N, CA, C and O of each residue as an XYZ file, in Angstrom:
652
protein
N     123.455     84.941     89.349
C     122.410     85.806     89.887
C     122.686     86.127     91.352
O     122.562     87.270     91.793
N     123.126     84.913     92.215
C     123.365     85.484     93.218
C     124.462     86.499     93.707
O     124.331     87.244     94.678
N     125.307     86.435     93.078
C     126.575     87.454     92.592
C     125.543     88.776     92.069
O     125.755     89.901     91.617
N     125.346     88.646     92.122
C     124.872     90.418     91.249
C     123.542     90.580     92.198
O     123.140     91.720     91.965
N     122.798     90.051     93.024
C     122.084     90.085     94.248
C     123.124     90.542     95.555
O     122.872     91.426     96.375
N     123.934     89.980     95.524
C     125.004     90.499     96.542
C     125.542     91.700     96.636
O     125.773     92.275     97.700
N     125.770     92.143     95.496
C     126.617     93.558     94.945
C     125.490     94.295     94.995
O     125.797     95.376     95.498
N     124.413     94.268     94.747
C     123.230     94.724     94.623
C     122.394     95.758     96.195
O     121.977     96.911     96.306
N     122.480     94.700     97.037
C     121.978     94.469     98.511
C     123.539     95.463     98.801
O     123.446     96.676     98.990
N     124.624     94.899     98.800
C     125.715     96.136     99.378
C     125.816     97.950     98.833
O     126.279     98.885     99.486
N     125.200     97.983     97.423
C     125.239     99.470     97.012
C     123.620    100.076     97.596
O     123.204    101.235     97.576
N     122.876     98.715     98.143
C     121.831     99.513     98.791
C     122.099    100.051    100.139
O     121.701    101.021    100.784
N     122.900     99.093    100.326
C     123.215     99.345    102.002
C     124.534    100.623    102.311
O     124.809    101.317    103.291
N     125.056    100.496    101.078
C     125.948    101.909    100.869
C     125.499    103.234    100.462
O     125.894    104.380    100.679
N     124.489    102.676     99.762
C     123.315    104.198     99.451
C     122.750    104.817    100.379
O     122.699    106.018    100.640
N     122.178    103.617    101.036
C     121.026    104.028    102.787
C     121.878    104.358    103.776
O     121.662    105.383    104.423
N     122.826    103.659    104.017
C     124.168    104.243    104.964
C     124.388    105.739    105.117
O     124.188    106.573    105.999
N     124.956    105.723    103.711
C     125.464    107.126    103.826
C     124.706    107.955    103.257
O     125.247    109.022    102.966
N     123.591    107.832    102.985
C     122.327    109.078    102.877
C     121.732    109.191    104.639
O     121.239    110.186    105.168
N     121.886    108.333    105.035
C     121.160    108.618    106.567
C     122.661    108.767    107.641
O     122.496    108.846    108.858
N     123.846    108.787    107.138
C     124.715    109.660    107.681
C     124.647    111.159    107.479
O     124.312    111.999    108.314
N     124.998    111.336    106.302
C     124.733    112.410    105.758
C     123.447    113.249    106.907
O     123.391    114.189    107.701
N     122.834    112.500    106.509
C     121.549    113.001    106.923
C     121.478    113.384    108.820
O     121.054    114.341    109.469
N     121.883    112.574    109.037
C     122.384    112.882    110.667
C     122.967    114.067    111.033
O     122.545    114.984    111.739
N     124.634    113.814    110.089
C     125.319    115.113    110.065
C     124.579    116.474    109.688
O     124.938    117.503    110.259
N     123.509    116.510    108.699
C     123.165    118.160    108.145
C     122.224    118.225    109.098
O     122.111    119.412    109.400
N     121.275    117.368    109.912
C     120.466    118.199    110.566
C     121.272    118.293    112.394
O     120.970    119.062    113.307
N     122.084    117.451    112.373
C     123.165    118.447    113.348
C     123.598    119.909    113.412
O     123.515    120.767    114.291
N     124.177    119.886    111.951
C     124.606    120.289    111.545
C     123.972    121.825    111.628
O     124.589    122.846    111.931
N     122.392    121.687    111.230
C     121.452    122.740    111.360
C     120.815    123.210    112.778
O     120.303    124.319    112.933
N     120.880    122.549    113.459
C     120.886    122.349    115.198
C     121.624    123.156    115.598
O     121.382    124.117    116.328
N     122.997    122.678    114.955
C     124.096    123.683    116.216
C     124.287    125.072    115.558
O     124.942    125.906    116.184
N     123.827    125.355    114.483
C     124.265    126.467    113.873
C     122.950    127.318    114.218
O     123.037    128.421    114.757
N     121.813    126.771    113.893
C     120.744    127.574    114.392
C     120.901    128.405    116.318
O     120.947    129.587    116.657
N     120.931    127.438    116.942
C     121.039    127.760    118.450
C     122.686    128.296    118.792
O     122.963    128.918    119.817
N     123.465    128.013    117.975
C     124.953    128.274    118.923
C     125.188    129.644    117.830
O     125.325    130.794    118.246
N     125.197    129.370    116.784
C     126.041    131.050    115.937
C     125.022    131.963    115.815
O     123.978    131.759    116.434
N     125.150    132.952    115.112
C     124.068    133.612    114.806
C     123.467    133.722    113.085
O     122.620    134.369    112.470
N     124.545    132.601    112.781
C     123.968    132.617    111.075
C     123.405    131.424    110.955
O     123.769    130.779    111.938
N     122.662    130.732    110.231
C     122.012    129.597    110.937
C     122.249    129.025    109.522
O     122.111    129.793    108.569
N     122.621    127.642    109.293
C     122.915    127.257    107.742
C     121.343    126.908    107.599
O     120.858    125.898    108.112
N     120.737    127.668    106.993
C     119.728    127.069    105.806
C     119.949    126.485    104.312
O     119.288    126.952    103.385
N     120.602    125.772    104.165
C     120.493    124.806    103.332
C     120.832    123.531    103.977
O     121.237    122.636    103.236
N     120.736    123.307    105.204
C     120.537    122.286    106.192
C     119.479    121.102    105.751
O     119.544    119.890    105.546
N     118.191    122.411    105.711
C     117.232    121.990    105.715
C     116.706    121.095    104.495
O     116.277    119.943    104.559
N     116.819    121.753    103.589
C     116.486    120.862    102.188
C     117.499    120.150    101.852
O     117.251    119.938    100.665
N     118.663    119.533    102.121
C     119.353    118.793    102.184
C     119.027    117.576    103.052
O     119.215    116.435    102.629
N     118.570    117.812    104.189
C     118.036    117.019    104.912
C     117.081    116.183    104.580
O     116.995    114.965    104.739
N     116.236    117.097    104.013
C     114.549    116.704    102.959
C     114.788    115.884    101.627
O     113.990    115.123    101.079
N     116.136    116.230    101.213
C     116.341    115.277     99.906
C     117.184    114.010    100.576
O     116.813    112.917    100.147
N     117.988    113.981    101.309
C     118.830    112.652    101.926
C     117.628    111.761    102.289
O     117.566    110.618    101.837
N     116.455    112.372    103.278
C     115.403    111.445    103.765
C     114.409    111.055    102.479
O     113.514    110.210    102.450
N     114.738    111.701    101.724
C     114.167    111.139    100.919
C     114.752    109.870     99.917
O     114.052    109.161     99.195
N     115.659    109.823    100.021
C     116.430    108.769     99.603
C     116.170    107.736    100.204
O     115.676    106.721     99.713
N     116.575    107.966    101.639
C     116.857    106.513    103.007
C     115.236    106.158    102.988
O     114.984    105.119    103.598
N     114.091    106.828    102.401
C     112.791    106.155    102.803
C     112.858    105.658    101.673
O     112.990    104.446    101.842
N     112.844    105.902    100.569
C     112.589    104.904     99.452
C     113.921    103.709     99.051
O     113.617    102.547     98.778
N     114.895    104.017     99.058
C     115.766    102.815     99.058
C     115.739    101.877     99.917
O     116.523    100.960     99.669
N     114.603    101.681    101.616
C     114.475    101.513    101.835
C     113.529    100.715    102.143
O     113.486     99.804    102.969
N     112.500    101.258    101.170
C     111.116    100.848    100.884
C     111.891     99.334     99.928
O     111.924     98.144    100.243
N     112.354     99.962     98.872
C     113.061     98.489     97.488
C     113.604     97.832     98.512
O     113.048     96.750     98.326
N     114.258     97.673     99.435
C     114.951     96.643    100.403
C     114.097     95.965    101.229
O     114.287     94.843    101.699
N     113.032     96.768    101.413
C     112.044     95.989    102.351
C     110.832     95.362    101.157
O     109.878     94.663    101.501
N     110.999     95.612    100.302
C     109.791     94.629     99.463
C     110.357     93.392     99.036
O     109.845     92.280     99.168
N     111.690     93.730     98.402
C     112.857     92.307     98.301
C     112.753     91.412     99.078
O     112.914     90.228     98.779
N     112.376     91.973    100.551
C     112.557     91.181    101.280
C     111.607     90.975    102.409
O     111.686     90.724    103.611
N     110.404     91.248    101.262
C     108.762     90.493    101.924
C     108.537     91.004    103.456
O     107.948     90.266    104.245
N     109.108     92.519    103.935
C     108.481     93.584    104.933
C     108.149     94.112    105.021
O     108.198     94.775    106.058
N     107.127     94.514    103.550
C     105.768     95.077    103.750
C     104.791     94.691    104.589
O     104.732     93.462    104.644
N     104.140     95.142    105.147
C     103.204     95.103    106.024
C     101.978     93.955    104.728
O     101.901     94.113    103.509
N     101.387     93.141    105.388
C      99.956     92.529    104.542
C      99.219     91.846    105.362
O      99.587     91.284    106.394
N      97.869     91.905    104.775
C      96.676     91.223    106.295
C      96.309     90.630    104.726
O      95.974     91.170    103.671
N      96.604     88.965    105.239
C      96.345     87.680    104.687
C      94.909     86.591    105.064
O      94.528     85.511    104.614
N      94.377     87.589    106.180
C      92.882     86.923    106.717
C      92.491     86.068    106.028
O      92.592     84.851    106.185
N      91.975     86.698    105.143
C      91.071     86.297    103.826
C      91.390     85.410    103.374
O      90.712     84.385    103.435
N      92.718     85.486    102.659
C      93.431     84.740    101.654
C      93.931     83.383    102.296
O      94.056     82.296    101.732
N      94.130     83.641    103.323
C      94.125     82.570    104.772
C      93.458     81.239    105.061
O      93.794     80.128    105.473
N      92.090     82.012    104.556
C      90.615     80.898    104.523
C      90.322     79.970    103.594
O      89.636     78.948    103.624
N      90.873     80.429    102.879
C      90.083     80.106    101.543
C      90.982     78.686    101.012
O      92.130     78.621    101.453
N      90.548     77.622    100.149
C      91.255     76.814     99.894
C      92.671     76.675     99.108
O      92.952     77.464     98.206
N      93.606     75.556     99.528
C      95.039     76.154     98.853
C      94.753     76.426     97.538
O      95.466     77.238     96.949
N      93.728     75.831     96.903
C      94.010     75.718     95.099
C      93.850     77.381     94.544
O      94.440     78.090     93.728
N      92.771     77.530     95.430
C      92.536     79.270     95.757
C      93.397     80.058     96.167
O      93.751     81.005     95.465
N      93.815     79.875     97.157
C      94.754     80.928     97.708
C      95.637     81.327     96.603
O      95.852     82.445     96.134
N      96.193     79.949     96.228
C      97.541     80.733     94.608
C      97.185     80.908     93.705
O      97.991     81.174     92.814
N      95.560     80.851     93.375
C      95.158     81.826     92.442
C      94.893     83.265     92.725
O      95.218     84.198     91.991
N      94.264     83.350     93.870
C      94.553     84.771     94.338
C      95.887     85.273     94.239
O      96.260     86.002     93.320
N      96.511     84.936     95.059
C      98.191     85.252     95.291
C      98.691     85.467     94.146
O      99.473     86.418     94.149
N      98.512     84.817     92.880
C      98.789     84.666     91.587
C      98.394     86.297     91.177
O      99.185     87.235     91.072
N      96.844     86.312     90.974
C      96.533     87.545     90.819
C      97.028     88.544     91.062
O      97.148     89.447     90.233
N      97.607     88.631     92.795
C      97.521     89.825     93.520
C      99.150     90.347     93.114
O      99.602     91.490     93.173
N      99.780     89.179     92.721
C     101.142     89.267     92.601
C     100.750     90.333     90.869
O     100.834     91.560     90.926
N     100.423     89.749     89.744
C     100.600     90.260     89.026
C      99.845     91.501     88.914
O     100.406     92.467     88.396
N      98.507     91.612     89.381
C      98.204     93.156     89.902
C      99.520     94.223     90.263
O      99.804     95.277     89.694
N     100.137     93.624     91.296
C     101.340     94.497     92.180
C     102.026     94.936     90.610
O     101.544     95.803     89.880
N     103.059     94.248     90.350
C     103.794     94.247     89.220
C     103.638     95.654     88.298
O     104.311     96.657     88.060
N     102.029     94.965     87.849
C     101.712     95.966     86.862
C     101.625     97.313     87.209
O     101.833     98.375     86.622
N     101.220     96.942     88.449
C     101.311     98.754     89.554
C     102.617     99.196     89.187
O     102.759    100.211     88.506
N     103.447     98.608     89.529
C     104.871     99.153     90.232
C     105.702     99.325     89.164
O     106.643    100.113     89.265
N     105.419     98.431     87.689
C     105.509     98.847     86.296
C     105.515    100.293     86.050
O     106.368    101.179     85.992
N     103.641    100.154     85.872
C     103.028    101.762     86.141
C     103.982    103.291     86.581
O     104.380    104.368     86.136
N     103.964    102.535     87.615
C     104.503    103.771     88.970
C     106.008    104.113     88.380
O     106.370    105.280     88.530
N     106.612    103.509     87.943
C     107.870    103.310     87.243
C     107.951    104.063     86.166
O     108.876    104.874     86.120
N     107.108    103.986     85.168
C     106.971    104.959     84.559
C     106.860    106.485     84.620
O     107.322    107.455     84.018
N     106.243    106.298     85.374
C     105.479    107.692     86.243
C     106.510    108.611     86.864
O     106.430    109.837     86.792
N     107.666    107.831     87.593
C     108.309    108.357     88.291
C     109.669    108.827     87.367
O     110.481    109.681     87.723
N     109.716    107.971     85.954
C     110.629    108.682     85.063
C     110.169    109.543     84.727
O     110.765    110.592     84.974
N     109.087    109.609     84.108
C     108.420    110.890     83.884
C     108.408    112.369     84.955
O     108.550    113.553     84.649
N     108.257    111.942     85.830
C     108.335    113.255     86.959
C     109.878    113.633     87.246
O     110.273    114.767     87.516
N     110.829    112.255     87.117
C     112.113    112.747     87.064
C     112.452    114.062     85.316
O     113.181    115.019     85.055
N     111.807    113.569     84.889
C     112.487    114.055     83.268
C     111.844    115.819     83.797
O     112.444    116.863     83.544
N     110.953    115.751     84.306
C     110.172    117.273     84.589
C     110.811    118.204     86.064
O     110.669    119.415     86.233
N     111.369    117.447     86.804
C     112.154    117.764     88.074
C     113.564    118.685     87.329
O     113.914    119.824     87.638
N     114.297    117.630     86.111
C     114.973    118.458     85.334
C     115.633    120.028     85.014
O     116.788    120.450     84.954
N     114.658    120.481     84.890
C     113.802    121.835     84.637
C     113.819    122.231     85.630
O     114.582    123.194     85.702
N     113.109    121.871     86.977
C     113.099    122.780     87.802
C     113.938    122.855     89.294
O     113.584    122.241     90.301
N     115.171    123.780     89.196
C     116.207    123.989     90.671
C     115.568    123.896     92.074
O     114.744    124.700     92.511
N     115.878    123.202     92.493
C     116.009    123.893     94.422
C     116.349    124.659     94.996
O     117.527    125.018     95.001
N     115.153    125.338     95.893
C     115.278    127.261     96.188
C     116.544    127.179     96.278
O     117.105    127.737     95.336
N     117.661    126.416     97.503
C     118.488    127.041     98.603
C     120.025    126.285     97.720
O     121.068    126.907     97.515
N     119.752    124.794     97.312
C     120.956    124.506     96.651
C     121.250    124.380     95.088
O     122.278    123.955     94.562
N     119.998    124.895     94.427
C     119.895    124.765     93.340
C     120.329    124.240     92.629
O     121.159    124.669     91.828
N     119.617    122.418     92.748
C     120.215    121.293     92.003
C     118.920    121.316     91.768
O     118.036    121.963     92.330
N     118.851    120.287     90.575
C     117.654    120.037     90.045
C     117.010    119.078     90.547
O     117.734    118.229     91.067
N     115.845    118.872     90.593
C     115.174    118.129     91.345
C     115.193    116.878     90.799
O     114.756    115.881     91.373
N     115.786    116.897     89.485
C     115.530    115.361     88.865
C     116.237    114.388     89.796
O     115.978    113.184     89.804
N     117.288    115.057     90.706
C     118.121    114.201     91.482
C     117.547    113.559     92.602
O     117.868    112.442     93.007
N     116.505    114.459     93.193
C     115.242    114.096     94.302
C     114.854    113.028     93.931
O     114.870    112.024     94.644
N     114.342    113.076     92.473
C     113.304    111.551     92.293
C     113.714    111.063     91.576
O     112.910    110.726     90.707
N     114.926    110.715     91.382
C     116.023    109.654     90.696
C     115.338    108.662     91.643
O     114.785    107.688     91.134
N     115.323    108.816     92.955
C     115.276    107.559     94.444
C     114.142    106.875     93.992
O     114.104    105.665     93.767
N     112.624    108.175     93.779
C     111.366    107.212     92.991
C     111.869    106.076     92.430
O     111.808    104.922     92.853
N     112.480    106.601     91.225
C     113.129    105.675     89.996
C     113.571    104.432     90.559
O     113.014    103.385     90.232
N     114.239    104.446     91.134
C     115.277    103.425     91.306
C     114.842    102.659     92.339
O     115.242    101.500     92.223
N     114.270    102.826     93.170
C     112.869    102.296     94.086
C     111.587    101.348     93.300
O     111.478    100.123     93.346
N     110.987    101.994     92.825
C     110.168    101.476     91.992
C     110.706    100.684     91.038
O     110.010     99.724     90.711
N     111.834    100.825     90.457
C     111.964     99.936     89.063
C     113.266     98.947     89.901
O     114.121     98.360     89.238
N     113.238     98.905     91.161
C     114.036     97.595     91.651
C     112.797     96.519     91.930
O     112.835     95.330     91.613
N     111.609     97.242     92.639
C     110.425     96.938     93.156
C     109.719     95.916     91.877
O     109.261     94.785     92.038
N     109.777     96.528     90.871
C     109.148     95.767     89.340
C     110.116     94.644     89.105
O     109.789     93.492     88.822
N     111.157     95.025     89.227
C     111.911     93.690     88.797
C     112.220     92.751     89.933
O     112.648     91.688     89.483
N     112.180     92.763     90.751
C     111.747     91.959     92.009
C     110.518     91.280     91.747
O     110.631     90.060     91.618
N     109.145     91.860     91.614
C     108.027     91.794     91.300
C     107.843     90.399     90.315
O     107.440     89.251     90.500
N     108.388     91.197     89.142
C     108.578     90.192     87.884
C     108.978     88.970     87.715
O     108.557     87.962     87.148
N     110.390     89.447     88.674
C     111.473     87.780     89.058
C     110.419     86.826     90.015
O     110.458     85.597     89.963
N     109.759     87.350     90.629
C     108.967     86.522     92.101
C     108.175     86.331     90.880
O     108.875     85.508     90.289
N     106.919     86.616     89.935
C     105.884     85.839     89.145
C     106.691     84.473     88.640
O     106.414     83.330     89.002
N     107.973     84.931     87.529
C     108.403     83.884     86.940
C     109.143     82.779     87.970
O     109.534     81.658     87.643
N     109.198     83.163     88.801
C     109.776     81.757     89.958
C     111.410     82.081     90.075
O     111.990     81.340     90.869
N     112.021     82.815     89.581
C     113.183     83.295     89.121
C     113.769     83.604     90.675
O     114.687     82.974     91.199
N     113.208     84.446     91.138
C     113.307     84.555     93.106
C     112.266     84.058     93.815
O     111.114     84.076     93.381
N     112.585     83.598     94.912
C     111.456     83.035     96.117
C     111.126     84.567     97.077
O     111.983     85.446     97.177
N     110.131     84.640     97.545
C     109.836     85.808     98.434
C     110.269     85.018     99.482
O     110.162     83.792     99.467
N     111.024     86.009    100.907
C     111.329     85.500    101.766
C     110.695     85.760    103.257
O     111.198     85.450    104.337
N     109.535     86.372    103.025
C     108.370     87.042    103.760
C     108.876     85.857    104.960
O     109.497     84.833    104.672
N     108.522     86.195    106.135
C     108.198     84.933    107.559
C     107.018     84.718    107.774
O     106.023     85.442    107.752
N     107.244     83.264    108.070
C     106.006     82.793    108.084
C     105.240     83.164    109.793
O     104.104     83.638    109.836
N     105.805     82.958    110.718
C     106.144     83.187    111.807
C     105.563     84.640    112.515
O     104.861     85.504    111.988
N     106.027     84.593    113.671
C     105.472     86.392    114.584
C     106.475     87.169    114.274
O     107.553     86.579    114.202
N     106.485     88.047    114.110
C     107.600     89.389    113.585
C     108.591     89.820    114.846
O     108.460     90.228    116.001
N     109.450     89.550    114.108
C     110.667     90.129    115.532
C     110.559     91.605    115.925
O     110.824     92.514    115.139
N     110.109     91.808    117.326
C     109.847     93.069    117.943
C     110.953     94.071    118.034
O     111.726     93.600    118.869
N     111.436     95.234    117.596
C     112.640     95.714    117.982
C     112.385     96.582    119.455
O     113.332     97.125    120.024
């Protein structure tokens, strides 16, 4: 498992890499052509809009893996331990079933993206929300593995390192 967690974490970090290169380069790219030539590449733009859309959600699955979602634990804080991991218990399998859900949802909107091109590069959009997909259904099985004990969440316990 940890072998295939490893390989895993590197095609994310090769996905997010070079979608937010990419992504650097085309809206340069659209910068200098807008202000310096007189033809301005518009397909800059929605290229740009689909790369960021990638680097936020592959990003999102990397940061839930790895317990950097944002959460206000006040509550859950107070209350006695025997409690707390029944809550936690709950809240965990609540999430799951969400992100199950959402998983679905987002194949579904991929299967319908299909069908419909992009004005300027006319790819299909199913390729846009492939990222949903693959976001969400890393998110569920993360989810799943953390109920059955299978992975530990690695959330900090600690003050958050300031960048």
């Amino acid at each position: 498992m940890n072998t295939a967690g490893s390989w895993i974490r590197k095609l994310e970090n090769l996905i997010s890499f070079s979608a937010l290169g990419l992504l650097t380069g085309t809206v340069l790219w659209g910068v200098l052509t807008r202000y310096i030539t007189e033809r301005p590449a518009v397909w800059t733009t929605e290229l740009s809009g689909i790369l960021f859309t990638w680097v936020v959600f592959i990003g999102a699955m990397t940061a839930f893996r790895d317990g950097r979602h944002i959460r206000v634990t006040l509550l859950v804080d107070i209350l006695p331990l025997k409690v707390q991991k029944i809550v936690l218990m709950i809240a965990n399998i609540l999430v799951a079933l969400f992100l199950i859900y959402v998983t679905y949802l987002s194949f579904v909107m991929m299967q319908k993206g299909a069908t419909r091109p992009s004005p300027v590069l006319n790819i299909p959009f199913s390729y846009v929300y492939l990222a949903t997909l693959i976001c969400f259904a890393g998110m569920s099985i993360t989810s799943v593995l953390r109920l059955f004990g299978v992975i530990k969440e690695t959330a900090t316990d600690g003050p958050e390192v300031v960048l």
